[in-house]
């Protein structure tokens, strides 16, 4: 059953084996680290809003949903993902933690969602780069807008490839970028980046959002930093799981990858290692039907 699901996941665009137990642990840990660096599960000013219904797209093992449900016990927080295995894991975690307001459903993000129009106060999506392509991004964001109520919030948070002083680690990130470009997963024009971060605001705007705001964050995983051990262990798993994708994309060979991977591990846990991971969060309000189009780019006010 798992092998069949993995085939489905790859067919829908995932570049990693999302149901690998080590990947599940990595995603849960990274959710916690990212929530910490961002100062919480929601962007500045949204905390004071009365949110009754919240949706998380491609929720994976449910880390963001579980923490949000804990922070907002009055809200109904729903996570959706294509993986039955991850949804079952998330449901079990919600039951263990006694979070009756957290629910999880199996849904394919690349298909029309079986959800009503204008139903959620907040629609959240994080780290969809490994799933979506330039062709599917607009369709998914428009579907997110459909299920968001007028005046509700759409929020996208995405990552760029990390940078470091490690030669082998850097080469593996470059191979990943080349694989994304070769398989049509990165935005044009070709560059040293995946191209998603500068597109977030325009994706929201094209989906009918106004008062769009953005904020950049950085995760420092250099030697001696608080996140070093956890994030480096996470990249240890991520790099190993992305090996089949890089080989299939034809950007490396088994021998080259294995040598780079071995050297990258030594680099990450050396005393002089430095590494940074950049992410951007963009959010905006869904335009109300009777809203004056001239107000689409008015300065946003997120205070309670």
PDB file of C-alpha atoms in Angstrom:
ATOM      1  CA  UNK A   1       0.000   0.000   0.000  1.00  0.00           C
ATOM      2  CA  UNK A   2       2.775   2.461   0.922  1.00  0.00           C
ATOM      3  CA  UNK A   3       4.623   1.762  -2.329  1.00  0.00           C
ATOM      4  CA  UNK A   4       1.439   2.493  -4.263  1.00  0.00           C
ATOM      5  CA  UNK A   5       0.892   5.727  -2.364  1.00  0.00           C
ATOM      6  CA  UNK A   6       4.493   6.781  -2.957  1.00  0.00           C
ATOM      7  CA  UNK A   7       3.935   6.284  -6.678  1.00  0.00           C
ATOM      8  CA  UNK A   8       0.849   8.484  -6.463  1.00  0.00           C
ATOM      9  CA  UNK A   9       2.763  11.149  -4.558  1.00  0.00           C
ATOM     10  CA  UNK A  10       5.554  11.252  -7.121  1.00  0.00           C
ATOM     11  CA  UNK A  11       2.983  11.368  -9.901  1.00  0.00           C
ATOM     12  CA  UNK A  12       1.431  14.426  -8.294  1.00  0.00           C
ATOM     13  CA  UNK A  13       4.768  16.202  -8.109  1.00  0.00           C
ATOM     14  CA  UNK A  14       6.417  15.471  -4.748  1.00  0.00           C
ATOM     15  CA  UNK A  15      10.188  15.324  -5.091  1.00  0.00           C
ATOM     16  CA  UNK A  16      10.678  13.488  -1.777  1.00  0.00           C
ATOM     17  CA  UNK A  17       9.236  10.294  -0.313  1.00  0.00           C
ATOM     18  CA  UNK A  18       6.759  12.156   1.898  1.00  0.00           C
ATOM     19  CA  UNK A  19       5.726   8.984   3.743  1.00  0.00           C
ATOM     20  CA  UNK A  20       9.207   8.044   4.884  1.00  0.00           C
ATOM     21  CA  UNK A  21       9.255   8.012   8.694  1.00  0.00           C
ATOM     22  CA  UNK A  22      12.412  10.137   8.808  1.00  0.00           C
ATOM     23  CA  UNK A  23      10.768  12.694   6.505  1.00  0.00           C
ATOM     24  CA  UNK A  24       7.724  12.848   8.780  1.00  0.00           C
ATOM     25  CA  UNK A  25       9.962  13.601  11.755  1.00  0.00           C
ATOM     26  CA  UNK A  26      11.885  16.197   9.721  1.00  0.00           C
ATOM     27  CA  UNK A  27       8.701  18.006   8.696  1.00  0.00           C
ATOM     28  CA  UNK A  28       7.371  18.105  12.259  1.00  0.00           C
ATOM     29  CA  UNK A  29      10.666  19.495  13.531  1.00  0.00           C
ATOM     30  CA  UNK A  30      10.956  22.085  10.772  1.00  0.00           C
ATOM     31  CA  UNK A  31       7.391  23.262  11.410  1.00  0.00           C
ATOM     32  CA  UNK A  32       8.360  23.969  14.994  1.00  0.00           C
ATOM     33  CA  UNK A  33      11.580  25.778  14.030  1.00  0.00           C
ATOM     34  CA  UNK A  34       9.839  27.895  11.400  1.00  0.00           C
ATOM     35  CA  UNK A  35       7.007  28.810  13.773  1.00  0.00           C
ATOM     36  CA  UNK A  36       9.618  29.952  16.289  1.00  0.00           C
ATOM     37  CA  UNK A  37      11.577  32.109  13.834  1.00  0.00           C
ATOM     38  CA  UNK A  38       8.364  33.666  12.521  1.00  0.00           C
ATOM     39  CA  UNK A  39       7.152  34.466  16.028  1.00  0.00           C
ATOM     40  CA  UNK A  40       4.136  32.182  15.982  1.00  0.00           C
ATOM     41  CA  UNK A  41       1.794  30.317  13.663  1.00  0.00           C
ATOM     42  CA  UNK A  42       0.149  33.447  12.212  1.00  0.00           C
ATOM     43  CA  UNK A  43       1.548  36.700  10.768  1.00  0.00           C
ATOM     44  CA  UNK A  44       1.743  39.914  12.747  1.00  0.00           C
ATOM     45  CA  UNK A  45      -1.605  41.428  13.677  1.00  0.00           C
ATOM     46  CA  UNK A  46      -3.680  38.401  12.655  1.00  0.00           C
ATOM     47  CA  UNK A  47      -3.518  37.030  16.209  1.00  0.00           C
ATOM     48  CA  UNK A  48      -6.148  39.550  17.328  1.00  0.00           C
ATOM     49  CA  UNK A  49      -8.653  38.597  14.649  1.00  0.00           C
ATOM     50  CA  UNK A  50     -11.558  36.336  15.445  1.00  0.00           C
ATOM     51  CA  UNK A  51     -10.795  33.325  13.294  1.00  0.00           C
ATOM     52  CA  UNK A  52     -13.411  30.586  13.420  1.00  0.00           C
ATOM     53  CA  UNK A  53     -12.348  28.371  10.513  1.00  0.00           C
ATOM     54  CA  UNK A  54      -8.806  27.768   9.237  1.00  0.00           C
ATOM     55  CA  UNK A  55      -7.543  25.559   6.395  1.00  0.00           C
ATOM     56  CA  UNK A  56      -3.975  24.320   5.846  1.00  0.00           C
ATOM     57  CA  UNK A  57      -3.110  23.061   2.353  1.00  0.00           C
ATOM     58  CA  UNK A  58      -0.810  20.028   1.944  1.00  0.00           C
ATOM     59  CA  UNK A  59      -0.521  19.794   5.716  1.00  0.00           C
ATOM     60  CA  UNK A  60       1.774  16.744   5.732  1.00  0.00           C
ATOM     61  CA  UNK A  61       1.980  15.248   9.248  1.00  0.00           C
ATOM     62  CA  UNK A  62       0.007  18.202  10.602  1.00  0.00           C
ATOM     63  CA  UNK A  63       2.584  20.169  12.581  1.00  0.00           C
ATOM     64  CA  UNK A  64       1.209  23.628  11.722  1.00  0.00           C
ATOM     65  CA  UNK A  65      -2.417  22.552  12.166  1.00  0.00           C
ATOM     66  CA  UNK A  66      -1.774  21.016  15.583  1.00  0.00           C
ATOM     67  CA  UNK A  67       0.032  24.078  16.933  1.00  0.00           C
ATOM     68  CA  UNK A  68      -2.589  26.423  15.478  1.00  0.00           C
ATOM     69  CA  UNK A  69      -5.421  24.381  17.004  1.00  0.00           C
ATOM     70  CA  UNK A  70      -3.675  24.575  20.354  1.00  0.00           C
ATOM     71  CA  UNK A  71      -3.184  28.355  20.100  1.00  0.00           C
ATOM     72  CA  UNK A  72      -6.765  28.985  18.895  1.00  0.00           C
ATOM     73  CA  UNK A  73      -8.987  26.456  20.725  1.00  0.00           C
ATOM     74  CA  UNK A  74     -12.178  28.219  19.552  1.00  0.00           C
ATOM     75  CA  UNK A  75     -11.268  27.781  15.866  1.00  0.00           C
ATOM     76  CA  UNK A  76     -11.962  24.820  13.604  1.00  0.00           C
ATOM     77  CA  UNK A  77      -8.569  24.016  12.047  1.00  0.00           C
ATOM     78  CA  UNK A  78      -8.541  21.651   9.059  1.00  0.00           C
ATOM     79  CA  UNK A  79      -5.521  20.138   7.340  1.00  0.00           C
ATOM     80  CA  UNK A  80      -5.675  18.419   3.960  1.00  0.00           C
ATOM     81  CA  UNK A  81      -3.093  16.221   2.242  1.00  0.00           C
ATOM     82  CA  UNK A  82      -3.043  13.554  -0.468  1.00  0.00           C
ATOM     83  CA  UNK A  83      -1.256  11.019   1.749  1.00  0.00           C
ATOM     84  CA  UNK A  84      -3.533   8.738   3.757  1.00  0.00           C
ATOM     85  CA  UNK A  85      -0.536   7.684   5.864  1.00  0.00           C
ATOM     86  CA  UNK A  86       0.286  11.259   6.892  1.00  0.00           C
ATOM     87  CA  UNK A  87      -3.358  12.101   7.536  1.00  0.00           C
ATOM     88  CA  UNK A  88      -3.690   9.067   9.812  1.00  0.00           C
ATOM     89  CA  UNK A  89      -0.524  10.152  11.643  1.00  0.00           C
ATOM     90  CA  UNK A  90      -1.873  13.692  12.068  1.00  0.00           C
ATOM     91  CA  UNK A  91      -5.217  12.411  13.349  1.00  0.00           C
ATOM     92  CA  UNK A  92      -3.449  10.243  15.896  1.00  0.00           C
ATOM     93  CA  UNK A  93      -1.384  13.219  17.076  1.00  0.00           C
ATOM     94  CA  UNK A  94      -4.523  15.344  17.455  1.00  0.00           C
ATOM     95  CA  UNK A  95      -6.166  12.608  19.511  1.00  0.00           C
ATOM     96  CA  UNK A  96      -3.121  12.195  21.762  1.00  0.00           C
ATOM     97  CA  UNK A  97      -2.954  15.946  22.340  1.00  0.00           C
ATOM     98  CA  UNK A  98      -6.693  16.209  22.950  1.00  0.00           C
ATOM     99  CA  UNK A  99      -7.203  18.713  20.134  1.00  0.00           C
ATOM    100  CA  UNK A 100     -10.842  18.196  19.201  1.00  0.00           C
ATOM    101  CA  UNK A 101     -10.802  21.332  17.033  1.00  0.00           C
ATOM    102  CA  UNK A 102      -8.134  19.890  14.691  1.00  0.00           C
ATOM    103  CA  UNK A 103      -9.339  17.700  11.840  1.00  0.00           C
ATOM    104  CA  UNK A 104      -7.595  16.178   8.847  1.00  0.00           C
ATOM    105  CA  UNK A 105      -8.922  15.027   5.478  1.00  0.00           C
ATOM    106  CA  UNK A 106      -7.409  13.262   2.470  1.00  0.00           C
ATOM    107  CA  UNK A 107      -7.625  15.548  -0.573  1.00  0.00           C
ATOM    108  CA  UNK A 108      -5.605  16.064  -3.729  1.00  0.00           C
ATOM    109  CA  UNK A 109      -4.458  19.680  -3.899  1.00  0.00           C
ATOM    110  CA  UNK A 110      -4.047  19.434  -7.669  1.00  0.00           C
ATOM    111  CA  UNK A 111      -7.743  18.655  -8.135  1.00  0.00           C
ATOM    112  CA  UNK A 112     -10.793  20.831  -7.376  1.00  0.00           C
ATOM    113  CA  UNK A 113     -11.270  20.668  -3.610  1.00  0.00           C
ATOM    114  CA  UNK A 114     -14.546  19.129  -2.353  1.00  0.00           C
ATOM    115  CA  UNK A 115     -15.057  22.146  -0.100  1.00  0.00           C
ATOM    116  CA  UNK A 116     -17.749  24.859  -0.224  1.00  0.00           C
ATOM    117  CA  UNK A 117     -17.127  28.376  -1.487  1.00  0.00           C
ATOM    118  CA  UNK A 118     -16.335  31.183   0.980  1.00  0.00           C
ATOM    119  CA  UNK A 119     -15.957  28.797   3.951  1.00  0.00           C
ATOM    120  CA  UNK A 120     -12.653  29.632   5.693  1.00  0.00           C
ATOM    121  CA  UNK A 121     -11.473  32.752   7.505  1.00  0.00           C
ATOM    122  CA  UNK A 122      -7.847  31.845   6.801  1.00  0.00           C
ATOM    123  CA  UNK A 123      -6.284  29.581   4.171  1.00  0.00           C
ATOM    124  CA  UNK A 124      -2.633  28.776   4.864  1.00  0.00           C
ATOM    125  CA  UNK A 125      -0.064  27.080   2.638  1.00  0.00           C
ATOM    126  CA  UNK A 126       3.570  26.431   3.446  1.00  0.00           C
ATOM    127  CA  UNK A 127       6.395  24.866   1.449  1.00  0.00           C
ATOM    128  CA  UNK A 128       4.484  23.849  -1.687  1.00  0.00           C
ATOM    129  CA  UNK A 129       7.546  24.302  -3.924  1.00  0.00           C
ATOM    130  CA  UNK A 130       8.327  20.588  -3.929  1.00  0.00           C
ATOM    131  CA  UNK A 131       4.801  19.831  -5.124  1.00  0.00           C
ATOM    132  CA  UNK A 132       3.777  22.580  -7.540  1.00  0.00           C
ATOM    133  CA  UNK A 133       5.080  23.883 -10.855  1.00  0.00           C
ATOM    134  CA  UNK A 134       4.744  27.308 -12.500  1.00  0.00           C
ATOM    135  CA  UNK A 135       1.743  25.887 -14.354  1.00  0.00           C
ATOM    136  CA  UNK A 136      -0.065  24.556 -11.263  1.00  0.00           C
ATOM    137  CA  UNK A 137       0.715  27.345  -8.773  1.00  0.00           C
ATOM    138  CA  UNK A 138      -1.945  29.778 -10.106  1.00  0.00           C
ATOM    139  CA  UNK A 139      -4.643  27.090 -10.213  1.00  0.00           C
ATOM    140  CA  UNK A 140      -3.986  26.029  -6.621  1.00  0.00           C
ATOM    141  CA  UNK A 141      -3.940  29.607  -5.290  1.00  0.00           C
ATOM    142  CA  UNK A 142      -7.182  30.396  -7.130  1.00  0.00           C
ATOM    143  CA  UNK A 143      -8.788  27.316  -5.562  1.00  0.00           C
ATOM    144  CA  UNK A 144      -7.548  28.491  -2.160  1.00  0.00           C
ATOM    145  CA  UNK A 145      -9.195  31.847  -2.854  1.00  0.00           C
ATOM    146  CA  UNK A 146     -12.455  30.138  -3.796  1.00  0.00           C
ATOM    147  CA  UNK A 147     -12.803  28.426  -0.414  1.00  0.00           C
ATOM    148  CA  UNK A 148     -11.715  31.542   1.501  1.00  0.00           C
ATOM    149  CA  UNK A 149     -14.507  33.873   2.555  1.00  0.00           C
ATOM    150  CA  UNK A 150     -14.567  37.455   1.228  1.00  0.00           C
ATOM    151  CA  UNK A 151     -12.415  39.518   3.558  1.00  0.00           C
ATOM    152  CA  UNK A 152     -10.633  36.373   4.739  1.00  0.00           C
ATOM    153  CA  UNK A 153      -6.885  35.826   4.598  1.00  0.00           C
ATOM    154  CA  UNK A 154      -4.760  33.837   2.154  1.00  0.00           C
ATOM    155  CA  UNK A 155      -1.215  33.189   3.307  1.00  0.00           C
ATOM    156  CA  UNK A 156       1.721  31.627   1.420  1.00  0.00           C
ATOM    157  CA  UNK A 157       5.097  30.816   2.983  1.00  0.00           C
ATOM    158  CA  UNK A 158       7.926  29.435   0.860  1.00  0.00           C
ATOM    159  CA  UNK A 159      11.640  28.667   1.122  1.00  0.00           C
ATOM    160  CA  UNK A 160      14.663  29.148  -1.103  1.00  0.00           C
ATOM    161  CA  UNK A 161      17.531  26.690  -1.228  1.00  0.00           C
ATOM    162  CA  UNK A 162      19.848  27.236   1.770  1.00  0.00           C
ATOM    163  CA  UNK A 163      23.302  28.785   1.442  1.00  0.00           C
ATOM    164  CA  UNK A 164      26.448  27.852   3.345  1.00  0.00           C
ATOM    165  CA  UNK A 165      30.239  27.886   3.349  1.00  0.00           C
ATOM    166  CA  UNK A 166      30.313  24.134   2.656  1.00  0.00           C
ATOM    167  CA  UNK A 167      31.494  23.340  -0.876  1.00  0.00           C
ATOM    168  CA  UNK A 168      29.788  19.935  -1.113  1.00  0.00           C
ATOM    169  CA  UNK A 169      26.605  21.168   0.599  1.00  0.00           C
ATOM    170  CA  UNK A 170      26.477  24.091  -1.836  1.00  0.00           C
ATOM    171  CA  UNK A 171      27.010  21.774  -4.809  1.00  0.00           C
ATOM    172  CA  UNK A 172      24.108  19.581  -3.708  1.00  0.00           C
ATOM    173  CA  UNK A 173      21.862  22.642  -3.495  1.00  0.00           C
ATOM    174  CA  UNK A 174      22.978  23.651  -6.993  1.00  0.00           C
ATOM    175  CA  UNK A 175      22.161  20.165  -8.287  1.00  0.00           C
ATOM    176  CA  UNK A 176      18.721  20.462  -6.733  1.00  0.00           C
ATOM    177  CA  UNK A 177      18.157  23.831  -8.404  1.00  0.00           C
ATOM    178  CA  UNK A 178      19.255  22.402 -11.756  1.00  0.00           C
ATOM    179  CA  UNK A 179      16.928  19.423 -11.314  1.00  0.00           C
ATOM    180  CA  UNK A 180      14.000  21.728 -10.562  1.00  0.00           C
ATOM    181  CA  UNK A 181      14.834  23.781 -13.645  1.00  0.00           C
ATOM    182  CA  UNK A 182      15.273  20.744 -15.882  1.00  0.00           C
ATOM    183  CA  UNK A 183      11.956  19.230 -14.795  1.00  0.00           C
ATOM    184  CA  UNK A 184      10.027  22.495 -15.181  1.00  0.00           C
ATOM    185  CA  UNK A 185       9.506  23.099 -11.475  1.00  0.00           C
ATOM    186  CA  UNK A 186      11.281  26.459 -11.108  1.00  0.00           C
ATOM    187  CA  UNK A 187      10.077  29.807 -12.403  1.00  0.00           C
ATOM    188  CA  UNK A 188      11.776  31.409 -15.412  1.00  0.00           C
ATOM    189  CA  UNK A 189      14.141  32.943 -16.258  1.00  0.00           C
ATOM    190  CA  UNK A 190      16.921  30.488 -15.321  1.00  0.00           C
ATOM    191  CA  UNK A 191      18.883  31.760 -12.326  1.00  0.00           C
ATOM    192  CA  UNK A 192      20.613  30.604  -9.156  1.00  0.00           C
ATOM    193  CA  UNK A 193      17.247  30.556  -7.372  1.00  0.00           C
ATOM    194  CA  UNK A 194      14.011  28.579  -7.671  1.00  0.00           C
ATOM    195  CA  UNK A 195      12.174  31.830  -8.378  1.00  0.00           C
ATOM    196  CA  UNK A 196       9.150  31.332  -6.128  1.00  0.00           C
ATOM    197  CA  UNK A 197       9.795  33.988  -3.460  1.00  0.00           C
ATOM    198  CA  UNK A 198       9.325  37.058  -5.695  1.00  0.00           C
ATOM    199  CA  UNK A 199       6.172  35.483  -7.181  1.00  0.00           C
ATOM    200  CA  UNK A 200       4.164  35.079  -3.972  1.00  0.00           C
ATOM    201  CA  UNK A 201       2.600  38.549  -3.953  1.00  0.00           C
ATOM    202  CA  UNK A 202       1.618  38.386  -7.623  1.00  0.00           C
ATOM    203  CA  UNK A 203       0.075  34.930  -7.139  1.00  0.00           C
ATOM    204  CA  UNK A 204      -2.090  36.327  -4.354  1.00  0.00           C
ATOM    205  CA  UNK A 205      -2.962  39.416  -6.371  1.00  0.00           C
ATOM    206  CA  UNK A 206      -3.960  37.385  -9.416  1.00  0.00           C
ATOM    207  CA  UNK A 207      -6.167  35.200  -7.204  1.00  0.00           C
ATOM    208  CA  UNK A 208      -8.172  38.222  -6.045  1.00  0.00           C
ATOM    209  CA  UNK A 209      -6.344  39.398  -2.921  1.00  0.00           C
ATOM    210  CA  UNK A 210      -5.744  42.976  -1.817  1.00  0.00           C
ATOM    211  CA  UNK A 211      -3.755  44.662   0.966  1.00  0.00           C
ATOM    212  CA  UNK A 212      -0.911  42.221   0.379  1.00  0.00           C
ATOM    213  CA  UNK A 213       1.980  42.190   2.825  1.00  0.00           C
ATOM    214  CA  UNK A 214       5.247  40.268   2.869  1.00  0.00           C
ATOM    215  CA  UNK A 215       7.907  39.518   5.412  1.00  0.00           C
ATOM    216  CA  UNK A 216      11.243  37.727   5.048  1.00  0.00           C
ATOM    217  CA  UNK A 217      12.810  35.495   7.680  1.00  0.00           C
ATOM    218  CA  UNK A 218      16.118  33.705   8.057  1.00  0.00           C
ATOM    219  CA  UNK A 219      16.934  30.473   9.868  1.00  0.00           C
ATOM    220  CA  UNK A 220      20.563  30.415  11.005  1.00  0.00           C
ATOM    221  CA  UNK A 221      21.840  26.845  11.234  1.00  0.00           C
ATOM    222  CA  UNK A 222      25.510  27.659  11.592  1.00  0.00           C
ATOM    223  CA  UNK A 223      27.636  25.716  14.056  1.00  0.00           C
ATOM    224  CA  UNK A 224      26.876  26.960  17.556  1.00  0.00           C
ATOM    225  CA  UNK A 225      23.412  28.307  16.682  1.00  0.00           C
ATOM    226  CA  UNK A 226      20.283  27.077  18.440  1.00  0.00           C
ATOM    227  CA  UNK A 227      18.948  25.501  15.241  1.00  0.00           C
ATOM    228  CA  UNK A 228      22.233  23.937  14.087  1.00  0.00           C
ATOM    229  CA  UNK A 229      21.802  20.372  15.278  1.00  0.00           C
ATOM    230  CA  UNK A 230      18.107  20.097  14.414  1.00  0.00           C
ATOM    231  CA  UNK A 231      18.251  21.732  10.992  1.00  0.00           C
ATOM    232  CA  UNK A 232      21.424  19.945   9.940  1.00  0.00           C
ATOM    233  CA  UNK A 233      19.858  16.615  10.874  1.00  0.00           C
ATOM    234  CA  UNK A 234      16.879  17.699   8.798  1.00  0.00           C
ATOM    235  CA  UNK A 235      19.063  18.436   5.770  1.00  0.00           C
ATOM    236  CA  UNK A 236      20.798  15.107   6.305  1.00  0.00           C
ATOM    237  CA  UNK A 237      17.420  13.422   5.745  1.00  0.00           C
ATOM    238  CA  UNK A 238      16.251  15.768   2.981  1.00  0.00           C
ATOM    239  CA  UNK A 239      19.403  15.388   0.896  1.00  0.00           C
ATOM    240  CA  UNK A 240      19.295  11.617   1.134  1.00  0.00           C
ATOM    241  CA  UNK A 241      15.609  11.473   0.156  1.00  0.00           C
ATOM    242  CA  UNK A 242      16.073  13.796  -2.805  1.00  0.00           C
ATOM    243  CA  UNK A 243      18.730  11.496  -4.300  1.00  0.00           C
ATOM    244  CA  UNK A 244      16.266   9.561  -6.549  1.00  0.00           C
ATOM    245  CA  UNK A 245      14.849  12.809  -7.926  1.00  0.00           C
ATOM    246  CA  UNK A 246      18.304  14.172  -8.780  1.00  0.00           C
ATOM    247  CA  UNK A 247      19.308  10.914 -10.468  1.00  0.00           C
ATOM    248  CA  UNK A 248      16.058  10.736 -12.434  1.00  0.00           C
ATOM    249  CA  UNK A 249      16.527  14.358 -13.539  1.00  0.00           C
ATOM    250  CA  UNK A 250      19.970  13.419 -14.850  1.00  0.00           C
ATOM    251  CA  UNK A 251      21.888  16.143 -13.007  1.00  0.00           C
ATOM    252  CA  UNK A 252      24.243  13.776 -11.174  1.00  0.00           C
ATOM    253  CA  UNK A 253      25.430  10.178 -10.959  1.00  0.00           C
ATOM    254  CA  UNK A 254      25.179   7.760  -8.019  1.00  0.00           C
ATOM    255  CA  UNK A 255      28.929   7.964  -7.416  1.00  0.00           C
ATOM    256  CA  UNK A 256      29.027  11.762  -7.565  1.00  0.00           C
ATOM    257  CA  UNK A 257      26.007  12.173  -5.303  1.00  0.00           C
ATOM    258  CA  UNK A 258      27.266   9.705  -2.688  1.00  0.00           C
ATOM    259  CA  UNK A 259      30.634  11.471  -2.539  1.00  0.00           C
ATOM    260  CA  UNK A 260      29.017  14.912  -2.220  1.00  0.00           C
ATOM    261  CA  UNK A 261      26.595  13.644   0.415  1.00  0.00           C
ATOM    262  CA  UNK A 262      29.378  12.169   2.540  1.00  0.00           C
ATOM    263  CA  UNK A 263      31.403  15.382   2.319  1.00  0.00           C
ATOM    264  CA  UNK A 264      28.351  17.564   3.028  1.00  0.00           C
ATOM    265  CA  UNK A 265      27.682  15.718   6.284  1.00  0.00           C
ATOM    266  CA  UNK A 266      31.252  16.343   7.400  1.00  0.00           C
ATOM    267  CA  UNK A 267      30.906  20.030   6.491  1.00  0.00           C
ATOM    268  CA  UNK A 268      27.600  20.559   8.314  1.00  0.00           C
ATOM    269  CA  UNK A 269      28.923  19.212  11.595  1.00  0.00           C
ATOM    270  CA  UNK A 270      32.293  20.949  11.446  1.00  0.00           C
ATOM    271  CA  UNK A 271      33.067  23.682  13.971  1.00  0.00           C
ATOM    272  CA  UNK A 272      33.415  26.397  11.309  1.00  0.00           C
ATOM    273  CA  UNK A 273      30.223  25.596   9.375  1.00  0.00           C
ATOM    274  CA  UNK A 274      27.908  28.497   8.522  1.00  0.00           C
ATOM    275  CA  UNK A 275      24.480  28.131   6.935  1.00  0.00           C
ATOM    276  CA  UNK A 276      21.372  30.232   6.344  1.00  0.00           C
ATOM    277  CA  UNK A 277      17.890  29.295   5.153  1.00  0.00           C
ATOM    278  CA  UNK A 278      15.683  32.075   3.770  1.00  0.00           C
ATOM    279  CA  UNK A 279      11.897  32.106   3.645  1.00  0.00           C
ATOM    280  CA  UNK A 280       9.214  34.633   2.775  1.00  0.00           C
ATOM    281  CA  UNK A 281       5.629  34.810   3.992  1.00  0.00           C
ATOM    282  CA  UNK A 282       3.078  36.754   1.930  1.00  0.00           C
ATOM    283  CA  UNK A 283      -0.536  37.286   2.872  1.00  0.00           C
ATOM    284  CA  UNK A 284      -3.526  39.295   1.735  1.00  0.00           C
ATOM    285  CA  UNK A 285      -7.278  39.674   2.062  1.00  0.00           C
ATOM    286  CA  UNK A 286      -9.711  38.161  -0.416  1.00  0.00           C
ATOM    287  CA  UNK A 287     -11.505  40.994  -2.158  1.00  0.00           C
ATOM    288  CA  UNK A 288     -15.165  41.358  -1.227  1.00  0.00           C
ATOM    289  CA  UNK A 289     -17.576  41.280  -4.216  1.00  0.00           C
ATOM    290  CA  UNK A 290     -18.644  44.900  -3.632  1.00  0.00           C
ATOM    291  CA  UNK A 291     -15.124  46.189  -3.002  1.00  0.00           C
ATOM    292  CA  UNK A 292     -13.927  49.218  -4.945  1.00  0.00           C
ATOM    293  CA  UNK A 293     -11.234  47.945  -7.353  1.00  0.00           C
ATOM    294  CA  UNK A 294      -9.224  51.094  -6.643  1.00  0.00           C
ATOM    295  CA  UNK A 295      -8.709  49.853  -3.069  1.00  0.00           C
ATOM    296  CA  UNK A 296      -7.014  46.613  -4.107  1.00  0.00           C
ATOM    297  CA  UNK A 297      -3.552  47.922  -3.220  1.00  0.00           C
ATOM    298  CA  UNK A 298      -4.514  50.042  -0.222  1.00  0.00           C
ATOM    299  CA  UNK A 299      -2.201  49.767   2.816  1.00  0.00           C
ATOM    300  CA  UNK A 300      -3.250  46.878   4.987  1.00  0.00           C
ATOM    301  CA  UNK A 301      -4.295  47.181   8.626  1.00  0.00           C
ATOM    302  CA  UNK A 302      -4.143  43.955  10.598  1.00  0.00           C
ATOM    303  CA  UNK A 303      -4.830  45.263  14.078  1.00  0.00           C
ATOM    304  CA  UNK A 304      -7.681  43.780  16.078  1.00  0.00           C
TER     305      UNK A 304
END
